[in-house]
Short mmCIF file of C-alpha atoms in Angstrom, two decimals:
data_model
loop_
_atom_site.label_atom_id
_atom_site.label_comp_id
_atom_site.label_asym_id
_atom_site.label_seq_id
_atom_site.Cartn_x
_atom_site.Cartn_y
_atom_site.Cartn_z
CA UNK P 1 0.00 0.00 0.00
CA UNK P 2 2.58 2.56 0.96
CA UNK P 3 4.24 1.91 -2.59
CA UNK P 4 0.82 2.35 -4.61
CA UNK P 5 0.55 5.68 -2.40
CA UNK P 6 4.17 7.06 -3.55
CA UNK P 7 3.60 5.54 -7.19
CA UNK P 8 0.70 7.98 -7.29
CA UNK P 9 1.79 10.72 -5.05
CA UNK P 10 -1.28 10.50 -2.81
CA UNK P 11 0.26 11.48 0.82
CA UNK P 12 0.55 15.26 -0.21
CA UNK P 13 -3.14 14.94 -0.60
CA UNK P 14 -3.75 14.59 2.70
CA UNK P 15 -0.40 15.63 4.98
CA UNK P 16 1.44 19.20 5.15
CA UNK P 17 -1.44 21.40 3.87
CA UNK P 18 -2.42 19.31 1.20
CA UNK P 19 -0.08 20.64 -1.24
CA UNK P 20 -0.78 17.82 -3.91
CA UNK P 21 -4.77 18.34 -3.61
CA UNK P 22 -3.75 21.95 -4.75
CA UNK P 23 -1.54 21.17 -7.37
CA UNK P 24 -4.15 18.88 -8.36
CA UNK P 25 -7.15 21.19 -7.94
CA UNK P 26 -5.09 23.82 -9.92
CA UNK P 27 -4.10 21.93 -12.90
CA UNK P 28 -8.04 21.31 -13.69
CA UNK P 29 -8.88 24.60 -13.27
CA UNK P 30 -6.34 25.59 -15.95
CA UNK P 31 -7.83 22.59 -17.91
CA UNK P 32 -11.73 23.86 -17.37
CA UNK P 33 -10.16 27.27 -18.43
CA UNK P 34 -8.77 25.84 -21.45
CA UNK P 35 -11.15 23.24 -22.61
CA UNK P 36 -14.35 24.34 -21.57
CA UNK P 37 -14.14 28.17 -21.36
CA UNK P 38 -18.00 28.54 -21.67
CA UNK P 39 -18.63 26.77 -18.55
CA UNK P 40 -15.68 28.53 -17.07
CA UNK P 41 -17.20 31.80 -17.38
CA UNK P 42 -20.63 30.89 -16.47
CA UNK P 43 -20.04 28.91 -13.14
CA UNK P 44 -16.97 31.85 -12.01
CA UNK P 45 -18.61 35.24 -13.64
CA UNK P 46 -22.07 34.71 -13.94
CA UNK P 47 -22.57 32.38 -10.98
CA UNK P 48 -19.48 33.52 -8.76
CA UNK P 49 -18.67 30.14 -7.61
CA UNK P 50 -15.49 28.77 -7.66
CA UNK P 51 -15.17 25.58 -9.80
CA UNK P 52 -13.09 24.18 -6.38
CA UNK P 53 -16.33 23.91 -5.05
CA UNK P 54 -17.47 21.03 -7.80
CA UNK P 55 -14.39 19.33 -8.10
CA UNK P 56 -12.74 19.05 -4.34
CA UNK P 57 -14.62 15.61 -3.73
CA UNK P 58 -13.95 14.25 -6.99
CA UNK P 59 -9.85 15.08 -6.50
CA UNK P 60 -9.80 14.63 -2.82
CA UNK P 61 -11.40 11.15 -3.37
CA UNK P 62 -11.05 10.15 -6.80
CA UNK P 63 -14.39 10.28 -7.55
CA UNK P 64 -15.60 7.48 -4.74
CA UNK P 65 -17.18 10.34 -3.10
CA UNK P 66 -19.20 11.46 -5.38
CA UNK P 67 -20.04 8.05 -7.77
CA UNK P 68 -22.79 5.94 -5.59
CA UNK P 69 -22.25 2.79 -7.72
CA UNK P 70 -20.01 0.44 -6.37
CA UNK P 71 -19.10 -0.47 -10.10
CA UNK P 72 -19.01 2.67 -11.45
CA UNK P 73 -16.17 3.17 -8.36
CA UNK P 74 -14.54 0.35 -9.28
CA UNK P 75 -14.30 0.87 -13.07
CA UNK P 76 -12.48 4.61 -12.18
CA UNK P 77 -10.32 3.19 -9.37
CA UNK P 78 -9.14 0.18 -12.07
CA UNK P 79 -8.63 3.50 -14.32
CA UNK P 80 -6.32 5.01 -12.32
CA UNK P 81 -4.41 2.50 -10.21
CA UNK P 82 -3.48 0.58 -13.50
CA UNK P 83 -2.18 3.99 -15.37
CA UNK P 84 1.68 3.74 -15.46
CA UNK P 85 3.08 6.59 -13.31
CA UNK P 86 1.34 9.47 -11.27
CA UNK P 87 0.89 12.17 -14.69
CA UNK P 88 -0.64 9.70 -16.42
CA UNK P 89 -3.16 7.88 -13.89
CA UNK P 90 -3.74 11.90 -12.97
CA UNK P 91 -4.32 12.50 -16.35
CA UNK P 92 -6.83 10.04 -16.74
CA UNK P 93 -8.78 11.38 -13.52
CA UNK P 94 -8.81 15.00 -15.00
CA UNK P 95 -9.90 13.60 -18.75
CA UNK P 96 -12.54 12.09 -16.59
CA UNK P 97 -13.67 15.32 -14.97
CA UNK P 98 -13.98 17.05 -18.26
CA UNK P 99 -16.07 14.34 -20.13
CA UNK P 100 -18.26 14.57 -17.33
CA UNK P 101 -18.30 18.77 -17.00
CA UNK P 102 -18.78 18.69 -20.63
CA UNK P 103 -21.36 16.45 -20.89
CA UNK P 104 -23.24 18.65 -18.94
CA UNK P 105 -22.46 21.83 -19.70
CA UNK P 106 -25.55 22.51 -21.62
CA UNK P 107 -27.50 22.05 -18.38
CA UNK P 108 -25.30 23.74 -16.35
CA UNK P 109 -25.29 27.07 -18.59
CA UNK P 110 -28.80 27.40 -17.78
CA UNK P 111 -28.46 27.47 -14.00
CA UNK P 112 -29.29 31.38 -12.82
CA UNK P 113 -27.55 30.99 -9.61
CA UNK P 114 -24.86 29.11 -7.57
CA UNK P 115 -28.35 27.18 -5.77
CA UNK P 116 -29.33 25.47 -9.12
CA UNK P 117 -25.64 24.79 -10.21
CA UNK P 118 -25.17 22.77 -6.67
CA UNK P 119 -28.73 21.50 -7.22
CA UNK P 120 -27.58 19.54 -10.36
CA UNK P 121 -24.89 18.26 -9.04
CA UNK P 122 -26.19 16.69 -6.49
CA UNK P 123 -28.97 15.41 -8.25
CA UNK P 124 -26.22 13.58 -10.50
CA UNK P 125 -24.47 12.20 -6.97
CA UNK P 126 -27.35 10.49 -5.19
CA UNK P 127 -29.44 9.16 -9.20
CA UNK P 128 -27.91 5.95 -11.55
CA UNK P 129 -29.20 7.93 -14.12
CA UNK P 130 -28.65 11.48 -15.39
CA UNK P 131 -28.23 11.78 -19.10
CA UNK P 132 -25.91 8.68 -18.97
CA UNK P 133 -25.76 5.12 -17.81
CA UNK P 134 -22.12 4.21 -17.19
CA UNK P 135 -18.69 5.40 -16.57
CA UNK P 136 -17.79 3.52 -19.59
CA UNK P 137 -19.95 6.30 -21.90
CA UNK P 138 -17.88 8.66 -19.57
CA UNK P 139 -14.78 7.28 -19.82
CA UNK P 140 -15.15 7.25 -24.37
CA UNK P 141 -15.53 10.59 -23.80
CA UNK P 142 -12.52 11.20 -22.20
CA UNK P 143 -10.90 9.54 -24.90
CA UNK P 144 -10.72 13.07 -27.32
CA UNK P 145 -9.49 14.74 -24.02
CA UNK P 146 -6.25 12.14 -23.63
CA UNK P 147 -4.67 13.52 -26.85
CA UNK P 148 -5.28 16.96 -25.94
CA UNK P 149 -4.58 17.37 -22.47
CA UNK P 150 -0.62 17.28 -21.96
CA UNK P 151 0.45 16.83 -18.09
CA UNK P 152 3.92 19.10 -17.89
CA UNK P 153 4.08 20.62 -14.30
CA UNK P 154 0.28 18.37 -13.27
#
């Protein structure tokens, strides 16, 4: 165990003011920014929420905090712990996070305030079904992602 946690550089998550969860948290951000600049400006301008308040549970946890089905969980964990190195099992995590942001977005552009934003997403938390049926229709999304995302400092 200690191994897979060094392989993946998971104790800064949780140890000496969570510097990894940041450097996690901020590489996204710069990838919402980048990929998904719609959404980006909706949920920080027009909403004034900060996108840290989506995404903490789904870095801080790898998605097993937010994903109900024990499946689902398993399929992601499998995701990442087989990945070769910590950039690239990260990598995989953050393509994840935009396939599911952008599958979304049109729903989420609609919300008029920070209530209905949080209201979506935690409809999609505690329902099987919300526009999609697996992490595998998820996971071919984040397929076009892997060639664009490139992992230098994340």
């Amino acid at each position: 165990m200690t191994k897979f946690i060094h392989a993946k550089n998971l104790k800064g998550m949780f140890i000496n003011q969570v510097y990894e969860y940041h450097l996690r948290n901020y590489c996204l951000q710069q990838m919402i920014q980048e990929f998904l600049p719609e959404l980006w400006n909706h949920v920080t301008r027009k909403l004034q929420m900060k996108f840290e308040m989506i995404t903490c549970t789904w870095i801080m946890t790898i998605f097993t905090g937010f994903v109900q089905s024990k499946s689902y969980i398993l399929a992601i964990l499998d995701s990442f712990i087989f990945e070769e190195g910590s950039m690239r099992a990260w990598r995989r995590i953050y393509c994840l996070v935009l396939s599911l942001l952008s599958h979304i977005q049109s729903i989420l552009l609609k919300t008029g305030d920070i209530m209905e934003a949080s209201q979506i997403f935690s409809t999609m938390q505690h329902t099987q079904e919300f526009g999609f049926s697996a992490v595998d229709h998820l996971f071919k999304l984040s397929l076009m992602y892997q060639e664009k995302v490139t992992i230098g400092l994340c």
